Amino acid sequence: MTFVTKLHFASGDRDVLAETVQELKETLERKGAECKGPHASPSERVTVPLYKDLSPGDEFSPWRYDVYHRSMEIHGADDIARSVVARGFPDSIHVEVEVGQKKPLGHRRD
């Protein structure tokens, strides 16, 4: 069975996100890992209410910002995937990691 490591990135800083994900892809390719992505998803508009104090109804204009998403998959290369996940990412990027197994096609389940 082959392990598939899925990486999901989210950030409000599109430039840092794009640079980080591109650098990661180049590193994976240089090490010979099979990598799919990065795939971009539509950005998400977030609105956060801001209150002047704890009393209800006394508000500032809400804070609005965009969150950008990218995803990648690493097939096989478990040691490389492990080292990539363990590396440090900028504080402005939220990273989620999902590890799964993929069975080769044509194999029966006994």
PDB file of C-alpha atoms in Angstrom:
ATOM      1  CA  MET A   1       0.000   0.000   0.000  1.00  0.00           C
ATOM      2  CA  THR A   2       1.106   3.506  -0.780  1.00  0.00           C
ATOM      3  CA  PHE A   3       0.759   6.320   1.730  1.00  0.00           C
ATOM      4  CA  VAL A   4      -0.744   9.599   0.547  1.00  0.00           C
ATOM      5  CA  THR A   5      -0.011  12.717   2.579  1.00  0.00           C
ATOM      6  CA  LYS A   6      -2.477  15.525   1.916  1.00  0.00           C
ATOM      7  CA  LEU A   7      -1.465  19.034   2.923  1.00  0.00           C
ATOM      8  CA  HIS A   8      -4.022  21.841   3.242  1.00  0.00           C
ATOM      9  CA  PHE A   9      -2.821  25.431   3.636  1.00  0.00           C
ATOM     10  CA  ALA A  10      -4.810  28.565   4.550  1.00  0.00           C
ATOM     11  CA  SER A  11      -3.585  32.127   4.979  1.00  0.00           C
ATOM     12  CA  GLY A  12      -4.717  35.716   4.825  1.00  0.00           C
ATOM     13  CA  ASP A  13      -1.408  36.608   3.150  1.00  0.00           C
ATOM     14  CA  ARG A  14      -1.660  35.377  -0.445  1.00  0.00           C
ATOM     15  CA  ASP A  15       1.961  36.236  -1.356  1.00  0.00           C
ATOM     16  CA  VAL A  16       3.492  34.364   1.586  1.00  0.00           C
ATOM     17  CA  LEU A  17       1.196  31.407   0.922  1.00  0.00           C
ATOM     18  CA  ALA A  18       2.088  31.223  -2.786  1.00  0.00           C
ATOM     19  CA  GLU A  19       5.818  31.561  -2.092  1.00  0.00           C
ATOM     20  CA  THR A  20       5.799  28.925   0.667  1.00  0.00           C
ATOM     21  CA  VAL A  21       3.810  26.385  -1.342  1.00  0.00           C
ATOM     22  CA  GLN A  22       5.965  26.904  -4.460  1.00  0.00           C
ATOM     23  CA  GLU A  23       9.151  26.468  -2.412  1.00  0.00           C
ATOM     24  CA  LEU A  24       7.713  23.289  -0.891  1.00  0.00           C
ATOM     25  CA  LYS A  25       6.856  21.882  -4.331  1.00  0.00           C
ATOM     26  CA  GLU A  26      10.368  22.609  -5.614  1.00  0.00           C
ATOM     27  CA  THR A  27      11.855  20.880  -2.570  1.00  0.00           C
ATOM     28  CA  LEU A  28       9.678  17.804  -3.098  1.00  0.00           C
ATOM     29  CA  GLU A  29      10.560  17.598  -6.797  1.00  0.00           C
ATOM     30  CA  ARG A  30      14.280  18.027  -6.041  1.00  0.00           C
ATOM     31  CA  LYS A  31      14.092  15.118  -3.575  1.00  0.00           C
ATOM     32  CA  GLY A  32      12.264  12.963  -6.137  1.00  0.00           C
ATOM     33  CA  ALA A  33       8.881  12.737  -4.422  1.00  0.00           C
ATOM     34  CA  GLU A  34       5.700  12.420  -6.479  1.00  0.00           C
ATOM     35  CA  CYS A  35       3.700  15.556  -5.773  1.00  0.00           C
ATOM     36  CA  LYS A  36       0.298  16.676  -7.032  1.00  0.00           C
ATOM     37  CA  GLY A  37      -0.532  20.339  -6.726  1.00  0.00           C
ATOM     38  CA  PRO A  38      -0.547  22.934  -5.466  1.00  0.00           C
ATOM     39  CA  HIS A  39      -4.243  23.321  -6.161  1.00  0.00           C
ATOM     40  CA  ALA A  40      -5.916  26.636  -5.424  1.00  0.00           C
ATOM     41  CA  SER A  41      -9.421  26.853  -4.018  1.00  0.00           C
ATOM     42  CA  PRO A  42     -11.575  29.995  -4.145  1.00  0.00           C
ATOM     43  CA  SER A  43     -10.732  32.514  -1.461  1.00  0.00           C
ATOM     44  CA  GLU A  44     -13.092  32.917   1.451  1.00  0.00           C
ATOM     45  CA  ARG A  45     -14.281  36.334   2.690  1.00  0.00           C
ATOM     46  CA  VAL A  46     -14.297  36.512   6.510  1.00  0.00           C
ATOM     47  CA  THR A  47     -16.097  39.224   8.478  1.00  0.00           C
ATOM     48  CA  VAL A  48     -15.306  39.775  12.146  1.00  0.00           C
ATOM     49  CA  PRO A  49     -17.466  42.100  14.269  1.00  0.00           C
ATOM     50  CA  LEU A  50     -15.580  44.593  16.453  1.00  0.00           C
ATOM     51  CA  TYR A  51     -17.118  45.980  19.635  1.00  0.00           C
ATOM     52  CA  LYS A  52     -16.125  49.200  21.407  1.00  0.00           C
ATOM     53  CA  ASP A  53     -16.721  47.589  24.800  1.00  0.00           C
ATOM     54  CA  LEU A  54     -18.576  44.657  26.311  1.00  0.00           C
ATOM     55  CA  SER A  55     -21.982  46.352  26.077  1.00  0.00           C
ATOM     56  CA  PRO A  56     -24.214  45.066  23.263  1.00  0.00           C
ATOM     57  CA  GLY A  57     -24.901  47.297  20.280  1.00  0.00           C
ATOM     58  CA  ASP A  58     -21.822  49.548  20.477  1.00  0.00           C
ATOM     59  CA  GLU A  59     -19.777  48.418  17.452  1.00  0.00           C
ATOM     60  CA  PHE A  60     -17.021  49.573  15.146  1.00  0.00           C
ATOM     61  CA  SER A  61     -17.176  48.720  11.454  1.00  0.00           C
ATOM     62  CA  PRO A  62     -16.479  44.993  11.016  1.00  0.00           C
ATOM     63  CA  TRP A  63     -13.039  43.785  10.052  1.00  0.00           C
ATOM     64  CA  ARG A  64     -13.069  42.007   6.671  1.00  0.00           C
ATOM     65  CA  TYR A  65     -10.318  39.970   5.086  1.00  0.00           C
ATOM     66  CA  ASP A  66      -9.785  37.175   2.574  1.00  0.00           C
ATOM     67  CA  VAL A  67      -8.451  33.712   3.407  1.00  0.00           C
ATOM     68  CA  TYR A  68      -6.626  31.920   0.575  1.00  0.00           C
ATOM     69  CA  HIS A  69      -6.404  28.129   0.281  1.00  0.00           C
ATOM     70  CA  ARG A  70      -3.951  25.733  -1.387  1.00  0.00           C
ATOM     71  CA  SER A  71      -3.648  21.944  -1.221  1.00  0.00           C
ATOM     72  CA  MET A  72      -1.034  19.379  -2.222  1.00  0.00           C
ATOM     73  CA  GLU A  73      -0.630  15.600  -2.162  1.00  0.00           C
ATOM     74  CA  ILE A  74       2.573  13.624  -1.669  1.00  0.00           C
ATOM     75  CA  HIS A  75       2.340  10.020  -2.917  1.00  0.00           C
ATOM     76  CA  GLY A  76       4.700   7.524  -1.309  1.00  0.00           C
ATOM     77  CA  ALA A  77       8.031   8.951  -0.141  1.00  0.00           C
ATOM     78  CA  ASP A  78       7.007   8.620   3.511  1.00  0.00           C
ATOM     79  CA  ASP A  79      10.365   9.831   4.852  1.00  0.00           C
ATOM     80  CA  ILE A  80      10.263  12.947   2.659  1.00  0.00           C
ATOM     81  CA  ALA A  81       6.635  13.659   3.589  1.00  0.00           C
ATOM     82  CA  ARG A  82       7.514  13.273   7.273  1.00  0.00           C
ATOM     83  CA  SER A  83      10.382  15.775   6.987  1.00  0.00           C
ATOM     84  CA  VAL A  84       8.179  18.257   5.091  1.00  0.00           C
ATOM     85  CA  VAL A  85       5.457  18.117   7.742  1.00  0.00           C
ATOM     86  CA  ALA A  86       8.013  18.595  10.539  1.00  0.00           C
ATOM     87  CA  ARG A  87       9.517  21.742   9.006  1.00  0.00           C
ATOM     88  CA  GLY A  88       8.532  25.169  10.225  1.00  0.00           C
ATOM     89  CA  PHE A  89       5.978  27.196   8.303  1.00  0.00           C
ATOM     90  CA  PRO A  90       5.387  30.948   8.656  1.00  0.00           C
ATOM     91  CA  ASP A  91       3.036  31.900  11.492  1.00  0.00           C
ATOM     92  CA  SER A  92       0.621  33.439   8.969  1.00  0.00           C
ATOM     93  CA  ILE A  93      -0.060  30.022   7.390  1.00  0.00           C
ATOM     94  CA  HIS A  94      -2.378  27.425   8.916  1.00  0.00           C
ATOM     95  CA  VAL A  95      -1.377  23.884   7.872  1.00  0.00           C
ATOM     96  CA  GLU A  96      -3.486  20.723   8.130  1.00  0.00           C
ATOM     97  CA  VAL A  97      -2.040  17.282   7.379  1.00  0.00           C
ATOM     98  CA  GLU A  98      -4.003  14.166   6.474  1.00  0.00           C
ATOM     99  CA  VAL A  99      -2.323  10.795   5.947  1.00  0.00           C
ATOM    100  CA  GLY A 100      -4.101   7.939   4.215  1.00  0.00           C
ATOM    101  CA  GLN A 101      -3.351   4.695   2.396  1.00  0.00           C
ATOM    102  CA  LYS A 102      -4.080   3.913  -1.208  1.00  0.00           C
ATOM    103  CA  LYS A 103      -4.383   0.354  -2.444  1.00  0.00           C
ATOM    104  CA  PRO A 104      -2.957  -0.432  -5.861  1.00  0.00           C
ATOM    105  CA  LEU A 105      -5.570  -1.059  -8.548  1.00  0.00           C
ATOM    106  CA  GLY A 106      -6.469  -4.679  -9.273  1.00  0.00           C
ATOM    107  CA  HIS A 107      -5.683  -6.077  -5.819  1.00  0.00           C
ATOM    108  CA  ARG A 108      -8.347  -8.090  -4.102  1.00  0.00           C
ATOM    109  CA  ARG A 109      -9.260  -7.724  -0.509  1.00  0.00           C
ATOM    110  CA  ASP A 110      -8.892 -11.052   1.304  1.00  0.00           C
TER     111      ASP A 110
END
